Amino acid sequence: MSVTIDSREIGTGDDEFVGQAWELKEQIRRSEGVLKQRRGFFTDAYRRSRVYALFEPGFDEESLVGFAATRRDGYILFLAVAPDYRGEGLGKRLVAMVADDHSSVTCHARATNDDALSFYEHLGFEVERRVDNYYEDNGDAYYLRLGDGGLASRLSKFMPGN
């Protein structure tokens, strides 16, 4: 799929797209069994985050096709790309947006989520440690950190205009 995708940063406290983000997260949860947060937790975390969002422009409105919600320190709370838009480099683009704004980028990934772990490792994230019983359902996670060596600048090539 080759379509025009617009990017935007959504500031802390702006919840204009929280409903679309929740629906995208839930679509992924239903099909893949990941991103199992409760709505109240998700909404609160989204509102307290800087959100990097990707939209497909539409005739009447734009559709959210991916987002990364981050804390002030560059920790990625949520990263989601709509299944129909995967394989187009949008996940890389989101991580590049985060990396361009933060000196350190970290996240957790469910230990059983091989697709997420492969994605992050492909981008240069390194496993720092395993965290047992990290999730509400007692699932384990890996704590990942984007490796050094100028990777943030290498990721920038995925940004439009670079």
mmCIF file with all atom_site columns, N, CA and C in Angstrom, residues 13-84:
data_model
loop_
_atom_site.group_PDB
_atom_site.id
_atom_site.type_symbol
_atom_site.label_atom_id
_atom_site.label_alt_id
_atom_site.label_comp_id
_atom_site.label_asym_id
_atom_site.label_entity_id
_atom_site.label_seq_id
_atom_site.pdbx_PDB_ins_code
_atom_site.Cartn_x
_atom_site.Cartn_y
_atom_site.Cartn_z
_atom_site.occupancy
_atom_site.B_iso_or_equiv
_atom_site.pdbx_formal_charge
_atom_site.auth_seq_id
_atom_site.auth_comp_id
_atom_site.auth_asym_id
_atom_site.auth_atom_id
_atom_site.pdbx_PDB_model_num
ATOM 1   N N  . GLY A 1 13 ? -1.924  16.295  27.251 1.00 0.00 ? 13 GLY A N  1
ATOM 2   C CA . GLY A 1 13 ? -3.221  16.819  27.637 1.00 0.00 ? 13 GLY A CA 1
ATOM 3   C C  . GLY A 1 13 ? -4.216  16.936  26.505 1.00 0.00 ? 13 GLY A C  1
ATOM 4   N N  . ASP A 1 14 ? -3.775  16.810  25.265 1.00 0.00 ? 14 ASP A N  1
ATOM 5   C CA . ASP A 1 14 ? -4.666  16.903  24.109 1.00 0.00 ? 14 ASP A CA 1
ATOM 6   C C  . ASP A 1 14 ? -5.234  15.509  23.844 1.00 0.00 ? 14 ASP A C  1
ATOM 7   N N  . ASP A 1 15 ? -6.529  15.358  24.031 1.00 0.00 ? 15 ASP A N  1
ATOM 8   C CA . ASP A 1 15 ? -7.111  14.029  23.831 1.00 0.00 ? 15 ASP A CA 1
ATOM 9   C C  . ASP A 1 15 ? -8.055  13.956  22.622 1.00 0.00 ? 15 ASP A C  1
ATOM 10  N N  . GLU A 1 16 ? -7.832  14.826  21.638 1.00 0.00 ? 16 GLU A N  1
ATOM 11  C CA . GLU A 1 16 ? -8.688  14.846  20.448 1.00 0.00 ? 16 GLU A CA 1
ATOM 12  C C  . GLU A 1 16 ? -8.739  13.483  19.752 1.00 0.00 ? 16 GLU A C  1
ATOM 13  N N  . PHE A 1 17 ? -7.629  12.759  19.749 1.00 0.00 ? 17 PHE A N  1
ATOM 14  C CA . PHE A 1 17 ? -7.563  11.494  19.019 1.00 0.00 ? 17 PHE A CA 1
ATOM 15  C C  . PHE A 1 17 ? -7.508  10.274  19.935 1.00 0.00 ? 17 PHE A C  1
ATOM 16  N N  . VAL A 1 18 ? -7.785  10.453  21.221 1.00 0.00 ? 18 VAL A N  1
ATOM 17  C CA . VAL A 1 18 ? -7.696  9.329   22.151 1.00 0.00 ? 18 VAL A CA 1
ATOM 18  C C  . VAL A 1 18 ? -8.686  8.224   21.780 1.00 0.00 ? 18 VAL A C  1
ATOM 19  N N  . GLY A 1 19 ? -9.861  8.593   21.284 1.00 0.00 ? 19 GLY A N  1
ATOM 20  C CA . GLY A 1 19 ? -10.834 7.580   20.869 1.00 0.00 ? 19 GLY A CA 1
ATOM 21  C C  . GLY A 1 19 ? -10.340 6.754   19.699 1.00 0.00 ? 19 GLY A C  1
ATOM 22  N N  . GLN A 1 20 ? -9.761  7.421   18.693 1.00 0.00 ? 20 GLN A N  1
ATOM 23  C CA . GLN A 1 20 ? -9.211  6.686   17.549 1.00 0.00 ? 20 GLN A CA 1
ATOM 24  C C  . GLN A 1 20 ? -8.033  5.809   17.978 1.00 0.00 ? 20 GLN A C  1
ATOM 25  N N  . ALA A 1 21 ? -7.200  6.325   18.896 1.00 0.00 ? 21 ALA A N  1
ATOM 26  C CA . ALA A 1 21 ? -6.060  5.546   19.376 1.00 0.00 ? 21 ALA A CA 1
ATOM 27  C C  . ALA A 1 21 ? -6.547  4.308   20.127 1.00 0.00 ? 21 ALA A C  1
ATOM 28  N N  . TRP A 1 22 ? -7.578  4.482   20.967 1.00 0.00 ? 22 TRP A N  1
ATOM 29  C CA . TRP A 1 22 ? -8.135  3.348   21.703 1.00 0.00 ? 22 TRP A CA 1
ATOM 30  C C  . TRP A 1 22 ? -8.683  2.303   20.722 1.00 0.00 ? 22 TRP A C  1
ATOM 31  N N  . GLU A 1 23 ? -9.416  2.735   19.705 1.00 0.00 ? 23 GLU A N  1
ATOM 32  C CA . GLU A 1 23 ? -9.982  1.795   18.739 1.00 0.00 ? 23 GLU A CA 1
ATOM 33  C C  . GLU A 1 23 ? -8.889  1.053   17.975 1.00 0.00 ? 23 GLU A C  1
ATOM 34  N N  . LEU A 1 24 ? -7.826  1.744   17.592 1.00 0.00 ? 24 LEU A N  1
ATOM 35  C CA . LEU A 1 24 ? -6.708  1.091   16.908 1.00 0.00 ? 24 LEU A CA 1
ATOM 36  C C  . LEU A 1 24 ? -6.057  0.068   17.831 1.00 0.00 ? 24 LEU A C  1
ATOM 37  N N  . LYS A 1 25 ? -5.806  0.447   19.074 1.00 0.00 ? 25 LYS A N  1
ATOM 38  C CA . LYS A 1 25 ? -5.221  -0.476  20.055 1.00 0.00 ? 25 LYS A CA 1
ATOM 39  C C  . LYS A 1 25 ? -6.110  -1.703  20.240 1.00 0.00 ? 25 LYS A C  1
ATOM 40  N N  . GLU A 1 26 ? -7.413  -1.480  20.349 1.00 0.00 ? 26 GLU A N  1
ATOM 41  C CA . GLU A 1 26 ? -8.345  -2.593  20.548 1.00 0.00 ? 26 GLU A CA 1
ATOM 42  C C  . GLU A 1 26 ? -8.409  -3.501  19.319 1.00 0.00 ? 26 GLU A C  1
ATOM 43  N N  . GLN A 1 27 ? -8.331  -2.935  18.132 1.00 0.00 ? 27 GLN A N  1
ATOM 44  C CA . GLN A 1 27 ? -8.292  -3.748  16.912 1.00 0.00 ? 27 GLN A CA 1
ATOM 45  C C  . GLN A 1 27 ? -7.096  -4.696  16.966 1.00 0.00 ? 27 GLN A C  1
ATOM 46  N N  . ILE A 1 28 ? -5.955  -4.177  17.379 1.00 0.00 ? 28 ILE A N  1
ATOM 47  C CA . ILE A 1 28 ? -4.747  -4.995  17.476 1.00 0.00 ? 28 ILE A CA 1
ATOM 48  C C  . ILE A 1 28 ? -4.890  -6.027  18.587 1.00 0.00 ? 28 ILE A C  1
ATOM 49  N N  . ARG A 1 29 ? -5.446  -5.635  19.719 1.00 0.00 ? 29 ARG A N  1
ATOM 50  C CA . ARG A 1 29 ? -5.643  -6.576  20.832 1.00 0.00 ? 29 ARG A CA 1
ATOM 51  C C  . ARG A 1 29 ? -6.518  -7.741  20.395 1.00 0.00 ? 29 ARG A C  1
ATOM 52  N N  . ARG A 1 30 ? -7.624  -7.441  19.723 1.00 0.00 ? 30 ARG A N  1
ATOM 53  C CA . ARG A 1 30 ? -8.541  -8.503  19.301 1.00 0.00 ? 30 ARG A CA 1
ATOM 54  C C  . ARG A 1 30 ? -7.888  -9.469  18.323 1.00 0.00 ? 30 ARG A C  1
ATOM 55  N N  . SER A 1 31 ? -7.077  -8.955  17.409 1.00 0.00 ? 31 SER A N  1
ATOM 56  C CA . SER A 1 31 ? -6.487  -9.830  16.384 1.00 0.00 ? 31 SER A CA 1
ATOM 57  C C  . SER A 1 31 ? -5.187  -10.489 16.815 1.00 0.00 ? 31 SER A C  1
ATOM 58  N N  . GLU A 1 32 ? -4.433  -9.843  17.719 1.00 0.00 ? 32 GLU A N  1
ATOM 59  C CA . GLU A 1 32 ? -3.109  -10.363 18.057 1.00 0.00 ? 32 GLU A CA 1
ATOM 60  C C  . GLU A 1 32 ? -2.927  -10.727 19.527 1.00 0.00 ? 32 GLU A C  1
ATOM 61  N N  . GLY A 1 33 ? -3.875  -10.350 20.375 1.00 0.00 ? 33 GLY A N  1
ATOM 62  C CA . GLY A 1 33 ? -3.782  -10.697 21.790 1.00 0.00 ? 33 GLY A CA 1
ATOM 63  C C  . GLY A 1 33 ? -2.739  -9.897  22.556 1.00 0.00 ? 33 GLY A C  1
ATOM 64  N N  . VAL A 1 34 ? -2.340  -8.742  22.059 1.00 0.00 ? 34 VAL A N  1
ATOM 65  C CA . VAL A 1 34 ? -1.385  -7.870  22.755 1.00 0.00 ? 34 VAL A CA 1
ATOM 66  C C  . VAL A 1 34 ? -2.051  -6.521  23.013 1.00 0.00 ? 34 VAL A C  1
ATOM 67  N N  . LEU A 1 35 ? -1.374  -5.627  23.712 1.00 0.00 ? 35 LEU A N  1
ATOM 68  C CA . LEU A 1 35 ? -1.912  -4.306  24.057 1.00 0.00 ? 35 LEU A CA 1
ATOM 69  C C  . LEU A 1 35 ? -3.203  -4.457  24.861 1.00 0.00 ? 35 LEU A C  1
ATOM 70  N N  . LYS A 1 36 ? -3.113  -5.144  25.996 1.00 0.00 ? 36 LYS A N  1
ATOM 71  C CA . LYS A 1 36 ? -4.287  -5.511  26.786 1.00 0.00 ? 36 LYS A CA 1
ATOM 72  C C  . LYS A 1 36 ? -4.631  -4.533  27.910 1.00 0.00 ? 36 LYS A C  1
ATOM 73  N N  . GLN A 1 37 ? -4.325  -3.283  27.763 1.00 0.00 ? 37 GLN A N  1
ATOM 74  C CA . GLN A 1 37 ? -4.582  -2.318  28.829 1.00 0.00 ? 37 GLN A CA 1
ATOM 75  C C  . GLN A 1 37 ? -6.082  -2.047  28.994 1.00 0.00 ? 37 GLN A C  1
ATOM 76  N N  . ARG A 1 38 ? -6.454  -1.681  30.230 1.00 0.00 ? 38 ARG A N  1
ATOM 77  C CA . ARG A 1 38 ? -7.818  -1.238  30.502 1.00 0.00 ? 38 ARG A CA 1
ATOM 78  C C  . ARG A 1 38 ? -8.002  0.160   29.926 1.00 0.00 ? 38 ARG A C  1
ATOM 79  N N  . ARG A 1 39 ? -9.237  0.505   29.576 1.00 0.00 ? 39 ARG A N  1
ATOM 80  C CA . ARG A 1 39 ? -9.505  1.787   28.925 1.00 0.00 ? 39 ARG A CA 1
ATOM 81  C C  . ARG A 1 39 ? -9.103  2.974   29.799 1.00 0.00 ? 39 ARG A C  1
ATOM 82  N N  . GLY A 1 40 ? -9.423  2.944   31.086 1.00 0.00 ? 40 GLY A N  1
ATOM 83  C CA . GLY A 1 40 ? -9.068  4.051   31.967 1.00 0.00 ? 40 GLY A CA 1
ATOM 84  C C  . GLY A 1 40 ? -7.565  4.247   32.058 1.00 0.00 ? 40 GLY A C  1
ATOM 85  N N  . PHE A 1 41 ? -6.827  3.159   32.181 1.00 0.00 ? 41 PHE A N  1
ATOM 86  C CA . PHE A 1 41 ? -5.369  3.234   32.225 1.00 0.00 ? 41 PHE A CA 1
ATOM 87  C C  . PHE A 1 41 ? -4.827  3.814   30.921 1.00 0.00 ? 41 PHE A C  1
ATOM 88  N N  . PHE A 1 42 ? -5.319  3.285   29.806 1.00 0.00 ? 42 PHE A N  1
ATOM 89  C CA . PHE A 1 42 ? -4.860  3.738   28.498 1.00 0.00 ? 42 PHE A CA 1
ATOM 90  C C  . PHE A 1 42 ? -5.140  5.232   28.312 1.00 0.00 ? 42 PHE A C  1
ATOM 91  N N  . THR A 1 43 ? -6.372  5.637   28.588 1.00 0.00 ? 43 THR A N  1
ATOM 92  C CA . THR A 1 43 ? -6.770  7.036   28.386 1.00 0.00 ? 43 THR A CA 1
ATOM 93  C C  . THR A 1 43 ? -5.943  7.975   29.245 1.00 0.00 ? 43 THR A C  1
ATOM 94  N N  . ASP A 1 44 ? -5.738  7.613   30.501 1.00 0.00 ? 44 ASP A N  1
ATOM 95  C CA . ASP A 1 44 ? -4.943  8.451   31.400 1.00 0.00 ? 44 ASP A CA 1
ATOM 96  C C  . ASP A 1 44 ? -3.502  8.556   30.907 1.00 0.00 ? 44 ASP A C  1
ATOM 97  N N  . ALA A 1 45 ? -2.908  7.422   30.521 1.00 0.00 ? 45 ALA A N  1
ATOM 98  C CA . ALA A 1 45 ? -1.521  7.427   30.035 1.00 0.00 ? 45 ALA A CA 1
ATOM 99  C C  . ALA A 1 45 ? -1.409  8.221   28.737 1.00 0.00 ? 45 ALA A C  1
ATOM 100 N N  . TYR A 1 46 ? -2.376  8.071   27.841 1.00 0.00 ? 46 TYR A N  1
ATOM 101 C CA . TYR A 1 46 ? -2.379  8.817   26.576 1.00 0.00 ? 46 TYR A CA 1
ATOM 102 C C  . TYR A 1 46 ? -2.411  10.317  26.845 1.00 0.00 ? 46 TYR A C  1
ATOM 103 N N  . ARG A 1 47 ? -3.274  10.751  27.727 1.00 0.00 ? 47 ARG A N  1
ATOM 104 C CA . ARG A 1 47 ? -3.415  12.180  28.017 1.00 0.00 ? 47 ARG A CA 1
ATOM 105 C C  . ARG A 1 47 ? -2.155  12.774  28.648 1.00 0.00 ? 47 ARG A C  1
ATOM 106 N N  . ARG A 1 48 ? -1.401  11.952  29.370 1.00 0.00 ? 48 ARG A N  1
ATOM 107 C CA . ARG A 1 48 ? -0.182  12.436  30.009 1.00 0.00 ? 48 ARG A CA 1
ATOM 108 C C  . ARG A 1 48 ? 1.033   12.334  29.099 1.00 0.00 ? 48 ARG A C  1
ATOM 109 N N  . SER A 1 49 ? 0.847   11.862  27.892 1.00 0.00 ? 49 SER A N  1
ATOM 110 C CA . SER A 1 49 ? 1.952   11.601  26.966 1.00 0.00 ? 49 SER A CA 1
ATOM 111 C C  . SER A 1 49 ? 2.033   12.632  25.863 1.00 0.00 ? 49 SER A C  1
ATOM 112 N N  . ARG A 1 50 ? 3.227   12.692  25.271 1.00 0.00 ? 50 ARG A N  1
ATOM 113 C CA . ARG A 1 50 ? 3.371   13.324  23.959 1.00 0.00 ? 50 ARG A CA 1
ATOM 114 C C  . ARG A 1 50 ? 3.121   12.182  22.979 1.00 0.00 ? 50 ARG A C  1
ATOM 115 N N  . VAL A 1 51 ? 2.249   12.436  22.041 1.00 0.00 ? 51 VAL A N  1
ATOM 116 C CA . VAL A 1 51 ? 1.875   11.392  21.089 1.00 0.00 ? 51 VAL A CA 1
ATOM 117 C C  . VAL A 1 51 ? 2.371   11.785  19.707 1.00 0.00 ? 51 VAL A C  1
ATOM 118 N N  . TYR A 1 52 ? 3.063   10.870  19.081 1.00 0.00 ? 52 TYR A N  1
ATOM 119 C CA . TYR A 1 52 ? 3.494   11.007  17.695 1.00 0.00 ? 52 TYR A CA 1
ATOM 120 C C  . TYR A 1 52 ? 2.484   10.201  16.887 1.00 0.00 ? 52 TYR A C  1
ATOM 121 N N  . ALA A 1 53 ? 1.785   10.875  15.986 1.00 0.00 ? 53 ALA A N  1
ATOM 122 C CA . ALA A 1 53 ? 0.678   10.225  15.295 1.00 0.00 ? 53 ALA A CA 1
ATOM 123 C C  . ALA A 1 53 ? 0.857   10.278  13.786 1.00 0.00 ? 53 ALA A C  1
ATOM 124 N N  . LEU A 1 54 ? 0.360   9.245   13.126 1.00 0.00 ? 54 LEU A N  1
ATOM 125 C CA . LEU A 1 54 ? 0.374   9.153   11.674 1.00 0.00 ? 54 LEU A CA 1
ATOM 126 C C  . LEU A 1 54 ? -1.064  9.028   11.191 1.00 0.00 ? 54 LEU A C  1
ATOM 127 N N  . PHE A 1 55 ? -1.404  9.848   10.202 1.00 0.00 ? 55 PHE A N  1
ATOM 128 C CA . PHE A 1 55 ? -2.766  9.899   9.693  1.00 0.00 ? 55 PHE A CA 1
ATOM 129 C C  . PHE A 1 55 ? -2.786  9.725   8.188  1.00 0.00 ? 55 PHE A C  1
ATOM 130 N N  . GLU A 1 56 ? -3.817  9.038   7.718  1.00 0.00 ? 56 GLU A N  1
ATOM 131 C CA . GLU A 1 56 ? -4.105  9.030   6.289  1.00 0.00 ? 56 GLU A CA 1
ATOM 132 C C  . GLU A 1 56 ? -5.181  10.085  6.064  1.00 0.00 ? 56 GLU A C  1
ATOM 133 N N  . PRO A 1 57 ? -4.870  11.097  5.247  1.00 0.00 ? 57 PRO A N  1
ATOM 134 C CA . PRO A 1 57 ? -5.880  12.125  4.994  1.00 0.00 ? 57 PRO A CA 1
ATOM 135 C C  . PRO A 1 57 ? -7.077  11.534  4.256  1.00 0.00 ? 57 PRO A C  1
ATOM 136 N N  . GLY A 1 58 ? -8.266  11.995  4.629  1.00 0.00 ? 58 GLY A N  1
ATOM 137 C CA . GLY A 1 58 ? -9.475  11.536  3.961  1.00 0.00 ? 58 GLY A CA 1
ATOM 138 C C  . GLY A 1 58 ? -10.273 12.719  3.447  1.00 0.00 ? 58 GLY A C  1
ATOM 139 N N  . PHE A 1 59 ? -11.329 12.418  2.730  1.00 0.00 ? 59 PHE A N  1
ATOM 140 C CA . PHE A 1 59 ? -12.161 13.479  2.166  1.00 0.00 ? 59 PHE A CA 1
ATOM 141 C C  . PHE A 1 59 ? -12.799 14.317  3.270  1.00 0.00 ? 59 PHE A C  1
ATOM 142 N N  . ASP A 1 60 ? -13.420 13.660  4.235  1.00 0.00 ? 60 ASP A N  1
ATOM 143 C CA . ASP A 1 60 ? -14.098 14.375  5.319  1.00 0.00 ? 60 ASP A CA 1
ATOM 144 C C  . ASP A 1 60 ? -13.253 14.481  6.577  1.00 0.00 ? 60 ASP A C  1
ATOM 145 N N  . GLU A 1 61 ? -12.451 13.490  6.827  1.00 0.00 ? 61 GLU A N  1
ATOM 146 C CA . GLU A 1 61 ? -11.633 13.482  8.041  1.00 0.00 ? 61 GLU A CA 1
ATOM 147 C C  . GLU A 1 61 ? -10.423 12.587  7.829  1.00 0.00 ? 61 GLU A C  1
ATOM 148 N N  . GLU A 1 62 ? -9.460  12.721  8.718  1.00 0.00 ? 62 GLU A N  1
ATOM 149 C CA . GLU A 1 62 ? -8.271  11.893  8.610  1.00 0.00 ? 62 GLU A CA 1
ATOM 150 C C  . GLU A 1 62 ? -8.412  10.683  9.526  1.00 0.00 ? 62 GLU A C  1
ATOM 151 N N  . SER A 1 63 ? -7.760  9.602   9.147  1.00 0.00 ? 63 SER A N  1
ATOM 152 C CA . SER A 1 63 ? -7.812  8.371   9.925  1.00 0.00 ? 63 SER A CA 1
ATOM 153 C C  . SER A 1 63 ? -6.462  8.115   10.567 1.00 0.00 ? 63 SER A C  1
ATOM 154 N N  . LEU A 1 64 ? -6.472  7.840   11.868 1.00 0.00 ? 64 LEU A N  1
ATOM 155 C CA . LEU A 1 64 ? -5.252  7.488   12.591 1.00 0.00 ? 64 LEU A CA 1
ATOM 156 C C  . LEU A 1 64 ? -4.823  6.094   12.153 1.00 0.00 ? 64 LEU A C  1
ATOM 157 N N  . VAL A 1 65 ? -3.578  5.972   11.660 1.00 0.00 ? 65 VAL A N  1
ATOM 158 C CA . VAL A 1 65 ? -3.080  4.668   11.213 1.00 0.00 ? 65 VAL A CA 1
ATOM 159 C C  . VAL A 1 65 ? -1.913  4.181   12.070 1.00 0.00 ? 65 VAL A C  1
ATOM 160 N N  . GLY A 1 66 ? -1.405  5.036   12.955 1.00 0.00 ? 66 GLY A N  1
ATOM 161 C CA . GLY A 1 66 ? -0.332  4.624   13.846 1.00 0.00 ? 66 GLY A CA 1
ATOM 162 C C  . GLY A 1 66 ? -0.033  5.711   14.856 1.00 0.00 ? 66 GLY A C  1
ATOM 163 N N  . PHE A 1 67 ? 0.490   5.293   16.005 1.00 0.00 ? 67 PHE A N  1
ATOM 164 C CA . PHE A 1 67 ? 0.866   6.277   17.014 1.00 0.00 ? 67 PHE A CA 1
ATOM 165 C C  . PHE A 1 67 ? 1.876   5.684   17.982 1.00 0.00 ? 67 PHE A C  1
ATOM 166 N N  . ALA A 1 68 ? 2.651   6.566   18.575 1.00 0.00 ? 68 ALA A N  1
ATOM 167 C CA . ALA A 1 68 ? 3.555   6.221   19.674 1.00 0.00 ? 68 ALA A CA 1
ATOM 168 C C  . ALA A 1 68 ? 3.302   7.243   20.775 1.00 0.00 ? 68 ALA A C  1
ATOM 169 N N  . ALA A 1 69 ? 2.895   6.775   21.936 1.00 0.00 ? 69 ALA A N  1
ATOM 170 C CA . ALA A 1 69 ? 2.681   7.643   23.091 1.00 0.00 ? 69 ALA A CA 1
ATOM 171 C C  . ALA A 1 69 ? 3.910   7.520   23.986 1.00 0.00 ? 69 ALA A C  1
ATOM 172 N N  . THR A 1 70 ? 4.513   8.666   24.331 1.00 0.00 ? 70 THR A N  1
ATOM 173 C CA . THR A 1 70 ? 5.778   8.643   25.063 1.00 0.00 ? 70 THR A CA 1
ATOM 174 C C  . THR A 1 70 ? 5.742   9.531   26.294 1.00 0.00 ? 70 THR A C  1
ATOM 175 N N  . ARG A 1 71 ? 6.541   9.129   27.270 1.00 0.00 ? 71 ARG A N  1
ATOM 176 C CA . ARG A 1 71 ? 6.764   9.974   28.442 1.00 0.00 ? 71 ARG A CA 1
ATOM 177 C C  . ARG A 1 71 ? 7.818   11.009  28.094 1.00 0.00 ? 71 ARG A C  1
ATOM 178 N N  . ARG A 1 72 ? 8.012   11.943  29.019 1.00 0.00 ? 72 ARG A N  1
ATOM 179 C CA . ARG A 1 72 ? 9.004   13.013  28.834 1.00 0.00 ? 72 ARG A CA 1
ATOM 180 C C  . ARG A 1 72 ? 10.423  12.494  28.643 1.00 0.00 ? 72 ARG A C  1
ATOM 181 N N  . ASP A 1 73 ? 10.720  11.317  29.197 1.00 0.00 ? 73 ASP A N  1
ATOM 182 C CA . ASP A 1 73 ? 12.078  10.779  29.143 1.00 0.00 ? 73 ASP A CA 1
ATOM 183 C C  . ASP A 1 73 ? 12.340  9.900   27.916 1.00 0.00 ? 73 ASP A C  1
ATOM 184 N N  . GLY A 1 74 ? 11.392  9.843   26.971 1.00 0.00 ? 74 GLY A N  1
ATOM 185 C CA . GLY A 1 74 ? 11.590  9.045   25.769 1.00 0.00 ? 74 GLY A CA 1
ATOM 186 C C  . GLY A 1 74 ? 11.155  7.597   25.907 1.00 0.00 ? 74 GLY A C  1
ATOM 187 N N  . TYR A 1 75 ? 10.479  7.268   26.998 1.00 0.00 ? 75 TYR A N  1
ATOM 188 C CA . TYR A 1 75 ? 9.955   5.919   27.186 1.00 0.00 ? 75 TYR A CA 1
ATOM 189 C C  . TYR A 1 75 ? 8.670   5.777   26.373 1.00 0.00 ? 75 TYR A C  1
ATOM 190 N N  . ILE A 1 76 ? 8.617   4.770   25.507 1.00 0.00 ? 76 ILE A N  1
ATOM 191 C CA . ILE A 1 76 ? 7.437   4.529   24.674 1.00 0.00 ? 76 ILE A CA 1
ATOM 192 C C  . ILE A 1 76 ? 6.440   3.697   25.468 1.00 0.00 ? 76 ILE A C  1
ATOM 193 N N  . LEU A 1 77 ? 5.315   4.320   25.797 1.00 0.00 ? 77 LEU A N  1
ATOM 194 C CA . LEU A 1 77 ? 4.257   3.625   26.522 1.00 0.00 ? 77 LEU A CA 1
ATOM 195 C C  . LEU A 1 77 ? 3.454   2.714   25.598 1.00 0.00 ? 77 LEU A C  1
ATOM 196 N N  . PHE A 1 78 ? 3.109   3.228   24.433 1.00 0.00 ? 78 PHE A N  1
ATOM 197 C CA . PHE A 1 78 ? 2.322   2.486   23.454 1.00 0.00 ? 78 PHE A CA 1
ATOM 198 C C  . PHE A 1 78 ? 2.873   2.779   22.066 1.00 0.00 ? 78 PHE A C  1
ATOM 199 N N  . LEU A 1 79 ? 2.960   1.750   21.257 1.00 0.00 ? 79 LEU A N  1
ATOM 200 C CA . LEU A 1 79 ? 3.327   1.897   19.852 1.00 0.00 ? 79 LEU A CA 1
ATOM 201 C C  . LEU A 1 79 ? 2.386   0.989   19.075 1.00 0.00 ? 79 LEU A C  1
ATOM 202 N N  . ALA A 1 80 ? 1.661   1.562   18.132 1.00 0.00 ? 80 ALA A N  1
ATOM 203 C CA . ALA A 1 80 ? 0.697   0.765   17.373 1.00 0.00 ? 80 ALA A CA 1
ATOM 204 C C  . ALA A 1 80 ? 0.645   1.252   15.933 1.00 0.00 ? 80 ALA A C  1
ATOM 205 N N  . VAL A 1 81 ? 0.597   0.307   15.012 1.00 0.00 ? 81 VAL A N  1
ATOM 206 C CA . VAL A 1 81 ? 0.393   0.600   13.594 1.00 0.00 ? 81 VAL A CA 1
ATOM 207 C C  . VAL A 1 81 ? -0.727  -0.323  13.118 1.00 0.00 ? 81 VAL A C  1
ATOM 208 N N  . ALA A 1 82 ? -1.704  0.253   12.436 1.00 0.00 ? 82 ALA A N  1
ATOM 209 C CA . ALA A 1 82 ? -2.824  -0.536  11.925 1.00 0.00 ? 82 ALA A CA 1
ATOM 210 C C  . ALA A 1 82 ? -2.303  -1.673  11.048 1.00 0.00 ? 82 ALA A C  1
ATOM 211 N N  . PRO A 1 83 ? -2.854  -2.871  11.215 1.00 0.00 ? 83 PRO A N  1
ATOM 212 C CA . PRO A 1 83 ? -2.367  -4.020  10.444 1.00 0.00 ? 83 PRO A CA 1
ATOM 213 C C  . PRO A 1 83 ? -2.317  -3.788  8.941  1.00 0.00 ? 83 PRO A C  1
ATOM 214 N N  . ASP A 1 84 ? -3.270  -3.080  8.375  1.00 0.00 ? 84 ASP A N  1
ATOM 215 C CA . ASP A 1 84 ? -3.276  -2.835  6.925  1.00 0.00 ? 84 ASP A CA 1
ATOM 216 C C  . ASP A 1 84 ? -2.147  -1.922  6.465  1.00 0.00 ? 84 ASP A C  1
#
